[in-house]
Amino acid sequence: MTDIIRIPKDDLHNVCRAAFERVGVPRDDADAAADILVVGDLMGISTHGTRRVIIYCQRILDGAIVADPEITIDERSPCLAVIDGGNGMGPVIGSRGVAAAVRLAKESGMAYVGCRNSHHFGPVAPYSARACDAGMVSLMGTNTQPVMAPWRGAAVVHGNNPIGIAAPRRNGPPFILDMAQSVVAFSKLRHAHEAGETIPEGWAADADGHVTTDPLKGMKGWVLPIGGHKGYGLALAVDMLSGVLSGGQAATGVNQLFRRDETPQGVSHFFIALDPARLLGAEAYYEQMETFCQTIKATPAADPDLPVLIPGEPEAASMAETLEAGIPMPRERFEDIQRIADGKQPRTMPDQ
Amino acid sequence: MTDIIRIPKDDLHNVCRAAFERVGVPRDDADAAADILVVGDLMGISTHGTRRVIIYCQRILDGAIVADPEITIDERSPCLAVIDGGNGMGPVIGSRGVAAAVRLAKESGMAYVGCRNSHHFGPVAPYSARACDAGMVSLMGTNTQPVMAPWRGAAVVHGNNPIGIAAPRRNGPPFILDMAQSVVAFSKLRHAHEAGETIPEGWAADADGHVTTDPLKGMKGWVLPIGGHKGYGLALAVDMLSGVLSGGQAATGVNQLFRRDETPQGVSHFFIALDPARLLGAEAYYEQMETFCQTIKATPAADPDLPVLIPGEPEAASMAETLEAGIPMPRERFEDIQRIADGKQPRTMPDQ
């Protein structure tokens, strides 16, 4: 039985920052990366939160992720920029990306910033939250290592490429949609297999590209996109906006995170920020947004115990709970991050 | 048996333009609207193409759609603008929207244009094609009359809110993703019902919000979103980008197209254009895009008869075929559009 403990946010932040610093990441960058991953945990997106600190540190020690990269920004117009991340840590480069998009949008009204030569950057929602905190509407996303086949295809060629669309609110938590283009995460196949269960049709295809209800066959194949060709199209669109437009890598050009050599991952991200106060005036915008959200929330629920939610509400509820009670995680993982901070080897290998 | 005839593109354009002019639309606007709808037909998106000319004309005669509206554009920054469509025809206002976004993006590098007080504007892809023709990457969308319930909700509150994401190519048809947020179109429920078939689980909910395999129950309920809560979130995001950010109507603020009174529909659209030549240089962009598309196209097919496609390829194939052979449509519909152009009543009522 896994021993789950609760860590106060600041304690977790400090130990993650210390681990990054121990493997050579400068203090400010270590802070920025810890912040993104801890906020991911607070939001309940623990699959992409501090769970990833161990592999990030491992990849730095391998020489794949550059601990102190040269990050350059090329401003091509008052609202267009490309960041070359110099193969640094994803959350460091992603933090620069969203900050640059917000800064340019404050000047120009809106902006696009593409980031190339980056790595896995954690969950999207913490970046969306930063844009919301700055009063910006945002669209953003990242490509990922290939985990899916093109629709009708029989080989893994592109990522599940999450997109984030967000808008600030005054009388409620920010509207934050953060979604990958697969019906389910790969881990759900593993859980079904371990439980000896079949999976619903539509979750996964086997290695030949045929839909399967056998989770083990699905694990040898790939997870399927939402809405079939629609989710496939969205995955390509996010890759185009990230990998193509940043001048970086896309599709099979992106490498796996979990490998043991010096190959950087070559992940690309994009950040679009738009200033709604400039567009409509702040008062008019927030009033429009509240009317919209209240209309949706007023919908009667099909099951009275499961009220209608606005995207971002589950994350806000998780944040309120974990800020109070601490972030739940396996004791072993917390101790492993602590061991890296202390200059020791983690006792377990990082898991996908 | 419906009598299907093939109409050459120019003939169809001319009769649609003549119908619009007959009900009071100025020549240039009639041309712009006919162009969008005919291109929709050419692309094979006939559900949203010239099939809609009859209801548009009817709504003009009803006094709901303004034939010669005062359309204003408020440029809030070099890359932000809002168009008030004055309750004119959707394709007229949408054409102005995409043109304004392209013009501003040529100056600034990128732009957002929101359109309010518009109507049903046809399919998204023809607008995407215009942005591609101008060398622009684009994201766009529209809200629609409410046809879906919020996830976990038990009432129809928002539209299926299609999104379009597109990018120009040099060595292939433009990348154009045009997708609504529902698993299937409502018409598929009707077809299943007429054929006496059940529908797959996941297509529709009954009027109480419970998933049903009975198409008739689904027709009294609503179609379900792709990926459950994911497609629901996308539908809200498109509504936010269209209805909230344009200062227009969103969710239940949008009215039905098929009604018989003077109520305008209050549809909103958004258009984001981005100049990839400014961002990367034209050569570098087109090279990036080709490498990406070729990587996807090189994927082996699960079924050799069904090769992997890039979004936009089916539309391009349809266009090549219909430009050559003419646009297929029921003879009765073509004659009805002709009757409106001649100042007569159509013989059939427009159908949803």
XYZ file of C-alpha atoms in Angstrom:
704
model
C 0.000 0.000 0.000
C 1.413 3.398 -0.988
C 1.914 5.712 1.988
C 0.253 9.020 0.990
C 1.359 12.078 2.931
C 0.240 15.716 2.763
C 2.929 18.341 2.125
C 2.280 22.064 2.690
C 2.674 23.994 -0.582
C 5.676 26.047 0.540
C 7.564 23.007 1.827
C 7.039 21.219 -1.474
C 8.079 24.302 -3.429
C 11.270 24.658 -1.399
C 12.348 21.055 -1.773
C 11.651 21.067 -5.536
C 13.612 24.298 -5.945
C 16.465 22.845 -3.915
C 16.514 19.707 -6.100
C 16.707 21.803 -9.270
C 19.439 23.999 -7.788
C 21.420 20.937 -6.709
C 21.613 19.724 -10.352
C 22.764 23.153 -11.548
C 19.649 25.195 -12.287
C 20.047 28.891 -11.342
C 17.951 30.027 -8.363
C 15.385 32.102 -10.316
C 14.814 29.373 -12.883
C 14.522 26.744 -10.148
C 11.914 28.949 -8.479
C 9.966 29.435 -11.709
C 9.920 25.711 -12.488
C 8.959 24.722 -8.936
C 6.144 27.258 -9.011
C 4.560 25.830 -12.201
C 4.752 22.220 -11.006
C 3.501 22.933 -7.474
C 0.577 24.956 -8.842
C -0.172 21.961 -11.080
C -0.298 19.778 -7.966
C -2.466 22.310 -6.126
C -4.896 22.268 -9.068
C -5.110 18.483 -8.823
C -3.212 17.863 -12.075
C -0.665 15.747 -10.216
C 0.112 13.572 -13.263
C 2.010 16.565 -14.685
C 3.103 18.285 -11.466
C 6.012 17.725 -9.075
C 5.872 14.029 -9.977
C 8.055 15.128 -12.910
C 10.834 16.729 -10.824
C 12.743 13.449 -10.639
C 12.861 12.845 -14.396
C 13.682 16.509 -15.102
C 16.660 16.299 -12.721
C 17.696 12.956 -14.197
C 17.633 14.405 -17.711
C 19.751 17.345 -16.553
C 22.299 14.921 -15.091
C 22.185 12.969 -18.382
C 23.112 16.141 -20.277
C 19.864 16.176 -22.266
C 18.216 19.134 -20.490
C 20.546 22.140 -20.171
C 20.545 23.343 -16.539
C 21.504 26.950 -17.347
C 20.510 27.434 -21.001
C 20.976 30.478 -23.182
C 17.372 31.539 -23.790
C 16.911 34.090 -26.580
C 13.836 36.053 -27.618
C 13.453 37.350 -31.154
C 10.724 40.011 -31.327
C 9.584 40.008 -34.925
C 6.850 42.649 -34.565
C 5.144 44.414 -31.638
C 2.962 41.322 -31.277
C 5.055 38.403 -32.599
C 8.045 36.769 -30.935
C 9.960 33.499 -31.004
C 11.845 32.176 -27.986
C 14.675 29.689 -28.443
C 14.860 27.791 -25.174
C 18.375 26.442 -25.692
C 17.151 22.979 -24.613
C 16.446 24.144 -21.071
C 13.754 22.880 -18.688
C 10.198 23.163 -20.011
C 8.663 25.114 -17.125
C 11.517 27.643 -17.244
C 10.968 28.290 -20.956
C 7.175 28.117 -20.676
C 7.263 30.715 -17.891
C 9.291 33.032 -20.124
C 6.876 32.364 -22.984
C 3.717 33.288 -21.123
C 5.422 36.320 -19.534
C 6.543 37.572 -22.968
C 3.077 37.087 -24.458
C 1.497 39.022 -21.574
C 4.071 41.832 -21.839
C 3.638 42.237 -25.622
C -0.159 42.027 -25.336
C -0.134 44.787 -22.712
C 1.692 46.978 -25.243
C -0.060 45.972 -28.462
C -3.413 44.508 -27.414
C -2.486 40.935 -28.285
C 0.542 38.779 -29.008
C 1.777 35.368 -30.134
C 4.958 33.862 -28.678
C 6.294 30.563 -30.001
C 8.892 28.601 -28.006
C 11.230 26.040 -29.572
C 13.974 23.790 -28.226
C 12.179 23.218 -24.947
C 11.121 20.154 -22.952
C 7.985 18.737 -21.329
C 6.607 21.773 -19.491
C 4.124 20.237 -17.055
C 0.392 21.010 -17.152
C -1.003 23.895 -19.228
C -3.374 25.318 -16.591
C -0.721 26.995 -14.379
C 0.459 29.042 -17.390
C -3.172 29.898 -18.177
C -3.603 31.023 -14.562
C -0.634 33.386 -14.916
C -2.187 34.985 -18.000
C -5.506 35.317 -16.133
C -3.729 36.901 -13.160
C -2.412 39.521 -15.595
C -5.971 40.161 -16.831
C -5.364 38.455 -20.184
C -7.500 36.102 -22.236
C -5.211 33.376 -23.579
C -4.873 30.472 -25.984
C -1.832 28.276 -25.539
C -0.566 24.778 -26.007
C 2.369 22.490 -26.442
C 3.280 19.544 -28.576
C 4.361 16.390 -26.746
C 6.334 13.279 -27.483
C 4.487 11.123 -30.048
C 1.837 8.981 -28.312
C -0.945 8.876 -30.913
C -1.472 7.787 -34.500
C -2.992 10.063 -37.135
C -6.660 9.207 -37.752
C -6.826 6.094 -39.978
C -3.057 5.631 -39.485
C -1.180 2.645 -38.072
C 1.854 4.212 -36.378
C 2.475 6.611 -33.496
C 3.438 9.925 -35.118
C 2.161 12.866 -33.034
C 1.502 13.907 -29.443
C -1.726 14.341 -27.517
C -0.865 18.052 -27.765
C -2.884 19.787 -25.014
C -4.518 23.165 -25.584
C -5.420 25.749 -22.967
C -8.047 28.460 -23.458
C -8.619 30.807 -20.552
C -10.294 34.047 -19.532
C -10.139 36.004 -16.263
C -13.242 36.530 -14.120
C -14.011 38.838 -11.227
C -16.763 36.911 -9.449
C -15.483 33.389 -9.769
C -12.359 31.371 -10.447
C -10.816 32.015 -13.868
C -12.254 30.156 -16.855
C -9.461 27.656 -17.654
C -9.907 24.881 -20.203
C -6.857 22.566 -20.249
C -7.303 19.463 -22.377
C -5.262 16.917 -24.270
C -6.676 15.588 -27.562
C -6.949 11.948 -26.452
C -10.168 10.455 -25.048
C -8.267 9.259 -21.971
C -4.736 9.392 -20.600
C -2.490 6.399 -21.311
C -2.397 5.645 -17.569
C -6.096 4.692 -17.675
C -5.197 1.751 -19.912
C -2.607 0.604 -17.385
C -5.066 0.923 -14.502
C -7.691 -1.110 -16.392
C -5.111 -3.775 -17.218
C -3.944 -3.988 -13.602
C -7.570 -4.277 -12.466
C -8.243 -7.017 -15.044
C -10.947 -4.927 -16.734
C -11.778 -4.304 -20.379
C -11.832 -0.752 -21.717
C -14.738 0.920 -23.558
C -14.628 0.914 -27.345
C -13.175 4.208 -28.491
C -10.421 4.553 -25.890
C -7.557 2.836 -27.688
C -6.326 1.083 -30.835
C -3.980 -1.901 -30.997
C -0.601 -1.803 -32.745
C -2.284 -2.447 -36.119
C -4.634 0.499 -35.727
C -7.774 -1.461 -34.904
C -10.030 -0.365 -32.059
C -9.633 -2.659 -29.055
C -11.320 -3.238 -25.695
C -8.243 -5.074 -24.356
C -6.185 -2.593 -22.320
C -2.950 -4.553 -22.876
C -3.405 -4.424 -26.653
C -4.168 -0.707 -26.295
C -0.946 -0.201 -24.340
C 0.943 -1.725 -27.281
C -0.998 0.588 -29.598
C -2.159 4.100 -28.734
C -4.991 6.129 -27.216
C -7.618 7.468 -29.624
C -8.497 11.139 -30.209
C -11.718 12.785 -28.959
C -14.345 12.853 -31.688
C -12.212 10.687 -34.016
C -10.958 12.854 -36.890
C -11.841 16.007 -34.922
C -9.432 15.403 -32.035
C -6.839 14.284 -34.577
C -7.251 17.600 -36.383
C -6.930 19.515 -33.108
C -3.732 17.638 -32.232
C -2.260 18.644 -35.601
C -3.461 22.236 -35.193
C -1.714 22.548 -31.805
C 1.440 21.039 -33.338
C 1.260 23.566 -36.187
C 0.838 26.488 -33.763
C 3.653 25.186 -31.518
C 6.208 23.291 -33.565
C 5.747 24.695 -37.077
C 5.229 28.376 -36.173
C 8.040 28.513 -33.602
C 10.492 27.174 -36.176
C 10.998 24.169 -33.892
C 10.268 20.467 -33.988
C 6.862 18.888 -34.646
C 5.365 15.376 -34.828
C 8.124 12.722 -34.896
C 10.719 15.477 -34.520
C 9.826 15.538 -30.807
C 11.722 12.952 -28.744
C 10.681 10.894 -25.728
C 11.200 12.354 -22.254
C 11.877 8.966 -20.667
C 15.163 7.891 -22.228
C 18.734 7.715 -20.983
C 21.103 9.574 -23.298
C 21.998 13.164 -24.187
C 19.202 13.705 -26.748
C 17.156 16.832 -25.966
C 13.417 16.444 -26.364
C 12.780 19.293 -28.801
C 9.350 20.250 -27.486
C 7.628 23.434 -28.748
C 4.974 25.599 -27.070
C 2.839 28.581 -28.086
C 1.224 31.370 -26.080
C -1.379 33.836 -27.392
C -2.481 36.584 -25.005
C -5.204 39.172 -25.655
C -6.106 42.155 -23.494
C -9.904 42.191 -23.067
C -9.779 45.556 -21.272
C -8.221 47.111 -24.381
C -10.832 45.439 -26.575
C -14.024 46.188 -24.632
C -13.030 48.176 -21.561
C -12.452 46.285 -18.320
C -15.935 46.844 -16.872
C -17.747 45.782 -20.016
C -15.571 42.699 -20.397
C -16.033 41.440 -16.837
C -19.766 42.076 -17.046
C -20.013 40.135 -20.327
C -17.999 37.269 -18.845
C -20.104 37.100 -15.664
C -23.381 37.085 -17.593
C -22.033 34.258 -19.725
C -20.794 32.144 -16.806
C -23.970 32.690 -14.789
C -26.100 31.608 -17.745
C -24.154 28.361 -17.985
C -24.162 27.764 -14.210
C -27.943 28.287 -14.068
C -28.489 25.132 -16.163
C -30.426 22.488 -14.191
C -28.280 19.396 -13.512
C -29.217 15.983 -14.928
C -28.143 14.524 -11.558
C -28.731 16.959 -8.660
C -25.528 15.729 -6.982
C -23.432 16.689 -10.010
C -23.950 20.379 -10.782
C -22.849 21.946 -14.061
C -19.279 23.267 -13.845
C -17.381 25.979 -15.704
C -13.879 24.911 -16.872
C -11.464 25.948 -14.117
C -13.885 25.309 -11.241
C -12.553 21.794 -10.457
C -8.992 23.196 -10.395
C -10.062 26.059 -8.115
C -11.819 23.638 -5.739
C -8.743 21.425 -5.619
C -6.557 24.455 -4.950
C -8.696 25.588 -2.020
C -8.561 22.107 -0.521
C -4.824 21.466 -1.028
C -3.769 24.938 0.142
C -5.584 24.104 3.387
C -4.715 20.423 3.830
C -1.441 20.136 1.933
C -0.652 18.410 -1.357
C -1.155 14.620 -1.252
C 1.683 12.484 -2.620
C 3.444 9.152 -2.017
C 5.947 9.521 0.840
C 8.566 7.772 -1.302
C 8.315 10.407 -4.036
C 8.671 13.316 -1.627
C 11.669 11.639 -0.038
C 13.237 11.060 -3.456
C 12.958 14.743 -4.359
C 14.514 15.506 -0.959
C 17.333 13.032 -1.696
C 18.125 14.814 -4.996
C 18.192 18.124 -3.092
C 20.656 16.493 -0.717
C 22.878 15.350 -3.602
C 21.915 11.665 -3.296
C 20.437 9.223 -5.819
C 16.640 8.811 -5.684
C 15.724 5.297 -4.458
C 13.133 4.713 -7.196
C 13.353 5.305 -10.916
C 11.086 8.028 -12.287
C 7.897 6.556 -13.735
C 6.003 7.537 -16.838
C -36.863 10.144 -55.002
C -35.117 13.509 -54.909
C -33.993 14.702 -58.329
C -30.313 15.687 -57.919
C -28.902 18.005 -60.557
C -25.400 19.435 -61.056
C -25.072 23.221 -61.275
C -21.893 24.902 -62.544
C -20.339 27.079 -59.818
C -20.825 30.382 -61.659
C -24.471 29.669 -62.442
C -25.161 28.872 -58.801
C -23.289 31.976 -57.661
C -25.269 34.172 -60.023
C -28.670 32.880 -59.005
C -27.826 33.144 -55.282
C -26.583 36.699 -55.764
C -29.714 37.552 -57.720
C -31.913 36.129 -54.932
C -30.149 38.237 -52.317
C -30.375 41.340 -54.498
C -34.061 40.746 -55.086
C -34.756 40.914 -51.309
C -32.782 44.160 -51.005
C -29.137 43.191 -50.395
C -26.681 45.564 -52.142
C -24.770 44.030 -55.067
C -21.365 43.774 -53.367
C -22.807 42.202 -50.228
C -24.891 39.787 -52.295
C -21.711 38.808 -54.135
C -19.761 38.296 -50.892
C -22.484 36.151 -49.339
C -22.985 34.058 -52.489
C -19.251 33.490 -52.654
C -19.000 32.090 -49.103
C -21.995 29.772 -49.521
C -20.999 28.517 -52.981
C -17.444 27.816 -51.789
C -19.016 25.888 -48.902
C -20.905 23.784 -51.457
C -17.780 23.307 -53.564
C -15.971 22.051 -50.451
C -18.727 19.500 -49.857
C -20.092 21.269 -46.761
C -23.515 21.499 -48.364
C -25.359 21.402 -45.018
C -24.162 24.982 -44.474
C -23.863 26.186 -48.079
C -26.409 27.552 -50.556
C -29.042 25.371 -48.900
C -29.297 28.325 -46.489
C -30.071 30.991 -49.135
C -33.804 30.391 -48.818
C -33.974 30.898 -45.033
C -31.639 33.923 -45.210
C -33.938 35.551 -47.779
C -36.997 34.599 -45.750
C -35.506 36.187 -42.620
C -34.742 39.362 -44.597
C -38.365 39.502 -45.758
C -39.460 38.918 -42.130
C -37.450 41.969 -41.058
C -35.126 39.944 -38.801
C -32.005 40.143 -41.004
C -31.260 43.688 -42.192
C -30.691 43.652 -45.973
C -28.493 46.763 -46.052
C -27.126 47.074 -42.502
C -24.906 49.769 -41.071
C -21.717 47.797 -40.352
C -19.214 49.616 -38.140
C -15.648 48.690 -37.243
C -14.048 49.943 -34.028
C -10.264 49.535 -34.174
C -9.164 49.427 -30.546
C -5.451 48.884 -31.207
C -3.309 48.039 -34.264
C -4.298 44.403 -33.724
C -7.728 44.492 -32.030
C -11.059 45.420 -33.589
C -14.761 44.884 -33.026
C -17.284 44.884 -35.851
C -20.937 45.601 -35.170
C -22.819 43.873 -37.946
C -26.039 45.831 -37.524
C -28.006 42.558 -37.703
C -27.031 41.986 -41.324
C -26.479 38.653 -43.104
C -23.867 36.403 -41.512
C -21.685 35.816 -44.588
C -21.573 39.562 -45.303
C -20.367 40.340 -41.773
C -18.098 37.297 -41.625
C -16.452 38.353 -44.895
C -15.772 41.793 -43.426
C -14.436 40.147 -40.272
C -11.901 37.922 -41.955
C -10.852 40.744 -44.317
C -10.278 43.089 -41.363
C -8.269 40.466 -39.457
C -6.076 39.848 -42.516
C -5.566 43.588 -43.122
C -4.600 44.294 -39.493
C -2.344 41.224 -39.340
C -0.524 42.391 -42.471
C 0.218 45.646 -40.669
C 0.912 44.384 -37.154
C 1.817 40.716 -37.529
C -1.404 39.399 -36.010
C -4.910 40.543 -35.148
C -8.184 39.626 -33.444
C -11.507 40.817 -34.854
C -14.747 40.083 -33.004
C -18.101 40.450 -34.774
C -21.396 40.980 -32.940
C -25.000 41.414 -34.055
C -24.598 38.993 -36.934
C -26.452 35.889 -38.111
C -25.689 32.279 -39.073
C -22.676 32.712 -41.368
C -22.479 29.347 -43.176
C -19.498 27.004 -42.851
C -16.207 28.167 -41.309
C -13.869 26.668 -43.940
C -14.524 29.244 -46.724
C -13.417 32.038 -44.358
C -10.353 29.970 -43.404
C -9.582 29.570 -47.120
C -9.659 33.348 -47.579
C -7.142 33.795 -44.760
C -4.943 31.083 -46.316
C -5.187 32.771 -49.729
C -3.778 35.895 -48.045
C -0.901 33.838 -46.622
C -2.252 33.970 -43.060
C -2.465 31.344 -40.338
C -5.874 31.706 -38.687
C -8.056 30.685 -35.769
C -11.725 31.559 -36.041
C -15.146 30.461 -34.960
C -18.728 31.390 -34.337
C -21.336 30.736 -31.738
C -24.594 29.228 -32.944
C -28.157 28.974 -31.761
C -28.360 26.782 -28.622
C -28.466 23.093 -29.592
C -26.479 21.464 -26.766
C -26.622 21.144 -22.988
C -23.655 21.954 -20.763
C -21.879 18.769 -19.612
C -23.928 17.212 -16.764
C -26.739 19.688 -17.543
C -30.353 18.965 -18.447
C -31.271 21.870 -20.736
C -30.147 23.217 -24.111
C -28.095 26.331 -23.340
C -25.256 26.727 -25.867
C -24.394 26.111 -29.509
C -22.182 23.512 -31.151
C -19.886 26.497 -31.793
C -17.549 25.442 -34.618
C -13.879 26.393 -34.631
C -11.595 26.734 -37.640
C -7.806 26.501 -37.471
C -5.937 26.894 -40.743
C -2.504 27.387 -42.261
C -1.434 28.015 -45.876
C 0.741 25.508 -47.754
C 2.705 25.717 -50.977
C 2.832 22.071 -52.008
C -0.638 20.951 -51.097
C -4.100 22.232 -50.297
C -4.275 24.540 -47.274
C -4.483 22.933 -43.828
C -8.086 23.706 -42.795
C -9.650 22.194 -39.693
C -13.367 23.112 -39.460
C -15.227 21.312 -36.685
C -18.282 21.708 -34.494
C -18.055 20.512 -30.876
C -20.752 17.829 -31.155
C -19.947 14.172 -31.878
C -22.380 14.217 -34.798
C -24.684 16.668 -36.519
C -28.329 16.668 -35.417
C -29.326 15.476 -38.891
C -27.658 12.095 -38.216
C -30.240 11.451 -35.488
C -33.038 12.163 -37.963
C -31.497 9.879 -40.574
C -31.161 7.039 -38.027
C -34.758 7.530 -36.918
C -36.039 7.490 -40.499
C -34.027 4.342 -41.162
C -35.389 2.682 -38.011
C -31.910 2.289 -36.539
C -30.535 2.838 -33.068
C -27.681 5.276 -32.522
C -24.360 4.501 -30.802
C -24.061 5.393 -27.129
C -22.384 8.774 -26.877
C -24.161 10.512 -29.760
C -27.125 12.018 -27.927
C -28.941 12.547 -24.627
C -32.701 12.518 -24.063
C -34.611 15.514 -22.741
C -33.697 14.574 -19.143
C -29.970 14.526 -19.929
C -29.525 10.750 -19.970
C -27.531 9.110 -22.747
C -29.821 7.342 -25.215
C -29.506 4.992 -28.177
C -33.013 5.897 -29.397
C -32.650 8.547 -32.109
C -36.156 9.911 -31.494
C -35.396 10.469 -27.812
C -32.138 12.092 -28.866
C -34.018 14.423 -31.202
C -36.093 15.559 -28.214
C -32.868 16.007 -26.248
C -29.557 17.103 -27.732
C -26.344 15.899 -29.359
C -23.397 15.232 -27.030
C -19.990 16.962 -27.154
C -16.800 15.265 -28.416
C -14.791 13.875 -25.510
C -17.564 14.666 -23.000
C -16.445 17.559 -20.801
C -13.675 18.404 -23.301
C -15.973 19.257 -26.206
C -18.238 21.071 -23.758
C -15.264 23.189 -22.673
C -14.347 23.915 -26.305
C -17.915 25.010 -27.070
C -17.764 27.461 -24.157
C -14.293 28.662 -25.206
C -15.524 29.459 -28.736
C -18.535 31.249 -27.248
C -16.216 33.274 -24.996
C -13.962 34.231 -27.933
C -16.979 35.102 -30.129
C -19.865 36.314 -27.977
C -18.149 37.567 -24.817
C -15.107 39.253 -26.432
C -17.056 40.927 -29.242
C -19.399 42.517 -26.696
C -22.229 40.575 -28.326
C -24.566 37.764 -27.370
C -23.510 34.346 -26.058
C -25.212 31.083 -24.977
C -28.999 31.577 -24.611
C -28.605 35.164 -25.829
C -28.339 33.726 -29.363
C -31.734 33.146 -31.014
C -32.934 30.454 -33.398
C -32.502 31.018 -37.138
C -35.658 29.106 -38.035
C -38.435 31.280 -36.610
C -40.975 33.628 -38.134
C -40.845 37.053 -36.507
C -38.606 40.122 -36.501
C -36.150 38.879 -33.864
C -32.538 39.070 -35.083
C -30.390 36.078 -34.236
C -27.578 37.869 -32.392
C -24.786 35.552 -33.546
C -21.140 36.461 -32.833
C -17.959 35.419 -34.657
C -14.217 35.836 -34.096
C -11.274 35.893 -36.468
C -7.600 35.707 -35.469
C -5.028 36.055 -38.267
C -1.266 35.700 -37.906
C 1.375 36.383 -40.557
C 3.794 33.425 -40.589
C 6.094 35.207 -43.070
C 6.587 38.001 -40.546
C 7.210 35.458 -37.787
C 9.638 33.077 -39.504
C 10.207 34.401 -43.010
C 8.075 32.987 -45.814
C 10.582 30.389 -46.994
C 11.263 29.019 -43.537
C 7.544 28.865 -42.727
C 6.543 26.986 -45.866
C 9.434 24.583 -45.430
C 8.439 23.900 -41.810
C 4.830 23.357 -42.836
C 5.731 20.979 -45.674
C 8.024 18.883 -43.473
C 5.209 18.624 -40.937
C 2.510 17.657 -43.455
C 4.777 15.147 -45.204
C 5.602 13.483 -41.888
C 1.908 13.028 -41.153
C 1.084 11.856 -44.693
C 3.887 9.278 -44.564
C 2.065 7.355 -41.803
C 1.097 3.832 -42.960
C -2.697 3.441 -43.170
C -4.536 0.910 -40.974
C -6.673 0.122 -44.042
C -4.725 0.544 -47.324
C -7.867 1.878 -49.017
C -8.197 4.693 -46.485
C -4.991 6.760 -46.473
C -4.187 9.248 -43.737
C -5.501 12.717 -44.581
C -4.466 16.226 -43.541
C -7.411 18.482 -42.534
C -8.451 20.375 -45.685
C -7.668 17.529 -48.086
C -11.267 16.224 -48.246
C -12.497 19.766 -48.947
C -9.854 20.229 -51.676
C -10.803 16.909 -53.295
C -14.474 17.865 -53.241
C -13.648 21.244 -54.754
C -11.696 19.694 -57.639
C -14.594 17.350 -58.360
C -17.411 19.909 -58.107
C -15.563 22.586 -60.097
C -15.353 20.010 -62.886
C -18.754 18.323 -62.625
C -20.888 21.015 -61.030
C -22.380 21.272 -57.548
C -24.945 18.549 -56.793
C -28.249 19.667 -55.297
C -31.950 18.849 -55.333
C -33.563 20.365 -58.444
C -36.350 21.747 -56.251
C -33.916 23.755 -54.133
C -32.186 25.296 -57.120
C -35.550 26.224 -58.602
C -36.656 27.757 -55.320
C -33.583 30.011 -55.202
C -34.340 30.938 -58.823
C -37.947 31.712 -57.843
C -36.777 34.108 -55.125
C -34.488 35.784 -57.673
C -37.558 36.169 -59.902
C -39.569 37.763 -57.069
C -41.754 34.700 -56.477
C -42.403 32.617 -53.346
C -40.308 29.438 -53.024
C -42.501 26.332 -53.367
C -41.043 24.592 -50.311
C -40.346 25.905 -46.839
C -36.680 26.137 -45.880
C -35.609 23.121 -43.837
C -33.361 22.930 -40.814
